[in-house]
Coordinates of C-alpha atoms in Angstrom, one line a residue:
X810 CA 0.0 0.0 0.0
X811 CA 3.0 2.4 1.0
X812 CA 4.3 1.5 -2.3
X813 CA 1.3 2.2 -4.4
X814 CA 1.3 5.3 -2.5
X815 CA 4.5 6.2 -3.1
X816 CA 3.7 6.1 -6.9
X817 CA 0.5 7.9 -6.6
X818 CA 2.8 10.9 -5.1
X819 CA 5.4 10.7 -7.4
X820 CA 3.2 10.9 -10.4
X821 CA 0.5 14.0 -9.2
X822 CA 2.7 16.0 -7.0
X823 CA 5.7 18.1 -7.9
X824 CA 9.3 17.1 -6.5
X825 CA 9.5 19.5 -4.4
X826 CA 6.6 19.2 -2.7
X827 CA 7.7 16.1 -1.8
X828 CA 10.8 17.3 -0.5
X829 CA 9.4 19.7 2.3
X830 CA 8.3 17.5 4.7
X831 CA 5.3 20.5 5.9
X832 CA 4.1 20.8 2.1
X833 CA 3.9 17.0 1.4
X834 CA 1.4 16.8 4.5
X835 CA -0.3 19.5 3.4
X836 CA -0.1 18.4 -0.5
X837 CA -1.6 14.7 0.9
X838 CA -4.1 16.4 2.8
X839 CA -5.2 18.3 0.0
X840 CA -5.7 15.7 -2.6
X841 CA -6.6 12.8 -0.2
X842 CA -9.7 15.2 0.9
X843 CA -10.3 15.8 -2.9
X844 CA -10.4 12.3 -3.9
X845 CA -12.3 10.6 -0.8
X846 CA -14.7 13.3 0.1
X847 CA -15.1 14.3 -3.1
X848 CA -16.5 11.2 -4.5
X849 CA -18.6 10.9 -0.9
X850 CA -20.2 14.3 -1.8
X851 CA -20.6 13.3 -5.4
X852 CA -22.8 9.9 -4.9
X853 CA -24.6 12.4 -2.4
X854 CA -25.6 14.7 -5.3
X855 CA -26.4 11.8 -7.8
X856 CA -28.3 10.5 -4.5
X857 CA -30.4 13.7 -5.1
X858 CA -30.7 13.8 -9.1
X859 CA -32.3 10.6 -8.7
X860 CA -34.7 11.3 -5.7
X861 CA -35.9 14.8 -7.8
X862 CA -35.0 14.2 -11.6
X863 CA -36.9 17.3 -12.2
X864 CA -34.3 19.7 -11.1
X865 CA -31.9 17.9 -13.4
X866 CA -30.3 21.3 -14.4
X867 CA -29.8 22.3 -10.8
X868 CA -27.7 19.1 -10.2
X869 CA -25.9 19.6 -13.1
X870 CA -24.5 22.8 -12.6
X871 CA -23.6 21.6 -8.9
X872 CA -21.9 18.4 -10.5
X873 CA -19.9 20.8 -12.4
X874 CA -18.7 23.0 -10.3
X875 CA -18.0 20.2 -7.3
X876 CA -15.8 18.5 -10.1
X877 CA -13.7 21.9 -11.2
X878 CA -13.5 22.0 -7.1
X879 CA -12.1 18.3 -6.7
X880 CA -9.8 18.6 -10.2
X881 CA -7.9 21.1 -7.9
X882 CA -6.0 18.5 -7.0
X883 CA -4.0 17.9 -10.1
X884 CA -2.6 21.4 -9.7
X885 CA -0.3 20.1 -6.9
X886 CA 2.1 18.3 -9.9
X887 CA 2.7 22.0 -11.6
X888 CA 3.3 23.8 -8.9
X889 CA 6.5 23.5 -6.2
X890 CA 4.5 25.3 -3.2
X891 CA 1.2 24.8 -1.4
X892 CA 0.5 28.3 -2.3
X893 CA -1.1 28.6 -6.0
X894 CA -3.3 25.5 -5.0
X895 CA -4.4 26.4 -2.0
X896 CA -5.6 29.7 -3.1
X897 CA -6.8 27.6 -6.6
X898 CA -8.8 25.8 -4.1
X899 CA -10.3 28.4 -2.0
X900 CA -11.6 30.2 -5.2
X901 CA -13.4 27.0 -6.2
X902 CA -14.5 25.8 -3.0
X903 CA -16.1 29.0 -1.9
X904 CA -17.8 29.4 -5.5
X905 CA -19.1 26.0 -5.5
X906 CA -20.3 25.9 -1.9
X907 CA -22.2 29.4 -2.1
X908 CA -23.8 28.8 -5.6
X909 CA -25.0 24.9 -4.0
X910 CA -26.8 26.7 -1.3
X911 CA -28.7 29.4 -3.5
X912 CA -29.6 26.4 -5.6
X913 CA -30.9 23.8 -3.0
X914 CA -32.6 26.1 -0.1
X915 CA -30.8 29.2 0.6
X916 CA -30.3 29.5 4.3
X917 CA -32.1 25.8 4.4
X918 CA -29.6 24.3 2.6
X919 CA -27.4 21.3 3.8
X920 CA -24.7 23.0 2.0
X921 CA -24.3 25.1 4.8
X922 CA -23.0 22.2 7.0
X923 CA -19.9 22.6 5.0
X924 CA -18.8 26.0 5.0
X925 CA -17.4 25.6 8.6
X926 CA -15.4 22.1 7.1
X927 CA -14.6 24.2 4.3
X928 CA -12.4 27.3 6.4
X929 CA -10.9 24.4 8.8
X930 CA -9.6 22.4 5.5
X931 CA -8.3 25.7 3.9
X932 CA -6.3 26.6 7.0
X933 CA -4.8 23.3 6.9
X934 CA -3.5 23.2 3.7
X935 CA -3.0 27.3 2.7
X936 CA -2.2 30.3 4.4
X937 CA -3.9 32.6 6.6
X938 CA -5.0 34.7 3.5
X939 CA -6.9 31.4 2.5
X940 CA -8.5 31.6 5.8
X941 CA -9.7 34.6 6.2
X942 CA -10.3 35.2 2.3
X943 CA -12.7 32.1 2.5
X944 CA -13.9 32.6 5.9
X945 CA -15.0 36.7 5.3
X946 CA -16.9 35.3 1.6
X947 CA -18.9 32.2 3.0
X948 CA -20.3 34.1 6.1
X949 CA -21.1 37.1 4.0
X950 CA -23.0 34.9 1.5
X951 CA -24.3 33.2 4.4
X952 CA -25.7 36.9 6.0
X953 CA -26.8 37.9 2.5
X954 CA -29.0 34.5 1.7
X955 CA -30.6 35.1 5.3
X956 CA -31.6 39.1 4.4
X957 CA -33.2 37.4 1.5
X958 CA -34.7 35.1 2.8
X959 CA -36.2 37.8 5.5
X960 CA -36.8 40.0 2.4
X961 CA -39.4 36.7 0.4
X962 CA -36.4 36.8 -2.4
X963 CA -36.6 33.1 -3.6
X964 CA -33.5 32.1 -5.7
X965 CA -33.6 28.7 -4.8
X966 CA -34.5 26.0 -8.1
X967 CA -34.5 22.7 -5.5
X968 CA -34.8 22.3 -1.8
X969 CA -33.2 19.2 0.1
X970 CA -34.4 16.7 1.4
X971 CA -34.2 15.4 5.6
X972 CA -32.6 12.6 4.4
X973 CA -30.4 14.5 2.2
X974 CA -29.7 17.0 4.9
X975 CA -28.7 14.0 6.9
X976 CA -26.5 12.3 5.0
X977 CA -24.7 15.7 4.1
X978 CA -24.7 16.1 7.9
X979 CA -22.9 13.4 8.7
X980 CA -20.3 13.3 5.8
X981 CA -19.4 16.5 7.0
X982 CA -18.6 15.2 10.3
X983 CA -16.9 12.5 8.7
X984 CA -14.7 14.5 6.5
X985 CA -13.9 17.1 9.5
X986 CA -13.2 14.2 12.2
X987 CA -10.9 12.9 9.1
X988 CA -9.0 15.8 8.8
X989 CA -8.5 16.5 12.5
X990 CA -6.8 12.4 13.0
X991 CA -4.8 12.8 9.6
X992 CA -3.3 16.5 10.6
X993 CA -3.1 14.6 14.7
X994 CA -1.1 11.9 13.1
X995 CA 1.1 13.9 11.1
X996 CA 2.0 16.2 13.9
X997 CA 2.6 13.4 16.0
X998 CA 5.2 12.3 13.2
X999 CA 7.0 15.9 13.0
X1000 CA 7.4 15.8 16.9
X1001 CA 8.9 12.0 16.9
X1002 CA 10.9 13.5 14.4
X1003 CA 12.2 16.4 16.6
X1004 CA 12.4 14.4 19.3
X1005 CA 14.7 12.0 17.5
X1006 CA 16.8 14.8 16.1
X1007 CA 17.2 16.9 20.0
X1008 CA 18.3 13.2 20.7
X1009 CA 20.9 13.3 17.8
X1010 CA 22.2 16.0 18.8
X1011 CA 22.6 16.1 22.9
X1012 CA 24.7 12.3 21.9
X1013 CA 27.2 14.5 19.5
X1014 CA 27.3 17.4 22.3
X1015 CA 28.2 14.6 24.8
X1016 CA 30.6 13.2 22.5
X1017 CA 31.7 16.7 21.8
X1018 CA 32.4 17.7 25.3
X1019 CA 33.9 14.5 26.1
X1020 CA 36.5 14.7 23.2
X1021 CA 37.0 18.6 24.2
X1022 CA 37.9 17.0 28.3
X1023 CA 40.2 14.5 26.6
X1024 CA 42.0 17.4 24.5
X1025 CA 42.5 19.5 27.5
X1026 CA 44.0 16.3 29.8
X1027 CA 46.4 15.7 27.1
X1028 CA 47.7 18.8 26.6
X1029 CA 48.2 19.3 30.4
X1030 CA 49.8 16.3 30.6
X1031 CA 52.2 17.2 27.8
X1032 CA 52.6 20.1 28.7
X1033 CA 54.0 19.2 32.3
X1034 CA 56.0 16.2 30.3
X1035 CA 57.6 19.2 28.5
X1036 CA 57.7 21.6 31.0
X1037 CA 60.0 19.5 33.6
X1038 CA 62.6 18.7 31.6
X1039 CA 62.9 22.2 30.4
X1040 CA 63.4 23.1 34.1
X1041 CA 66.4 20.4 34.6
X1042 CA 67.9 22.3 31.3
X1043 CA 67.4 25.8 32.7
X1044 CA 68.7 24.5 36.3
X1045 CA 71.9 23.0 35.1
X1046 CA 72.7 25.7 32.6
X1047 CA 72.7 28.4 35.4
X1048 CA 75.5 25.9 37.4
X1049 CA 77.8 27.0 34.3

């Protein structure tokens, strides 16, 4: 599995990613969310297209835009830094997220459930411009579906279902309690790591210091080998 892995990196990410040991988790975060809860979310919206085939265009467009989102991914193998696909990402994410929820229920949208996921995966794997880009977006659009919804503006083409609401419930939970153990485990990884390496290195200082003690009882011992007969010399030569 490690193996196949390992070939799966080495073919979508660029080799320098993979040579940072913070942008590879970040770059396997990124497209391990992509590809697992991506295809969750996308039998969740073929789930829907089948239960109301009469909003066939709504689904569409959302199919569309959740697969632009989730071929973000491939962006990792042109790029050396996390930094052009996470901010690829956050453009797509937030697009796709906000025009889901005008399309399937405004403010009673399931979508909705995600946008919290949404600003905890971006900080994860971008910067705090990420964050706070996405974050500042999705609770605007979030303030401005409610005044509409306050105000009898209707732009919504297909509600969601309980079961539907549900489901995306839960996947959400799924997808945020997998990103919390993958990030635990890899942060457990970079403190074994430093742990092993403060280890490393207090072994060397000992062997350091004791090497230094050694030097210094050498050259006091040569120097008071060298230093008495020098004095016999110096004695004798005064007798003449």
């Amino acid at each position: 599995l490690l193996d196949h892995w390992g070939r799966v990196e080495a073919t979508f990410f660029h080799p320098k990613l993979r040579s940072n040991r913070i942008l590879i988790r970040q770059a396997r975060l990124l497209f391990a969310t992509c590809g697992v809860g991506g295809t969750a979310f996308f039998f969740l919206i073929l789930g829907s297209f089948f239960n109301r085939p009469q909003d066939a265009t709504t689904h569409h467009l959302i199919l569309m835009g959740h697969g632009i989102t989730c071929a973000s991914m491939f962006t990792l193998r042109f790029f050396p830094t996390m930094k052009v696909p996470a901010r690829i990402m956050a453009t797509t994410l937030s697009l796709q997220l906000v025009g889901a929820a005008i399309l399937t229920g405004g403010v009673e949208s399931s979508t909705l459930f995600q946008f919290p996921v949404a600003v905890v995966f971006l900080g994860l794997v971008g910067s705090v411009r990420e964050v706070v880009g996405t974050a500042t977006f999705l609770s605007t659009s979030v303030v401005l579906l409610w005044m509409a919804h306050e105000s009898g503006v209707d732009l919504t083409s297909s509600r969601s279902r309980p079961t539907i609401q549900m489901v995306s419930l839960v996947l959400s939970c799924v997808l945020g309690g997998g990103m919390a153990i993958f990030m635990a485990l890899q942060a457990r990884k970079l403190l074994d790591l430093l742990d092993r390496e403060l280890e490393a290195r207090k072994v060397a200082q000992k062997r350091a210091e004791s090497a230094n003690q050694t030097k210094n009882l050498y050259m006091a011992f040569l120097s008071h080998e060298i230093r008495n007969p020098l004095q016999v010399i110096l004695a004798n030569s005064e007798l003449f």
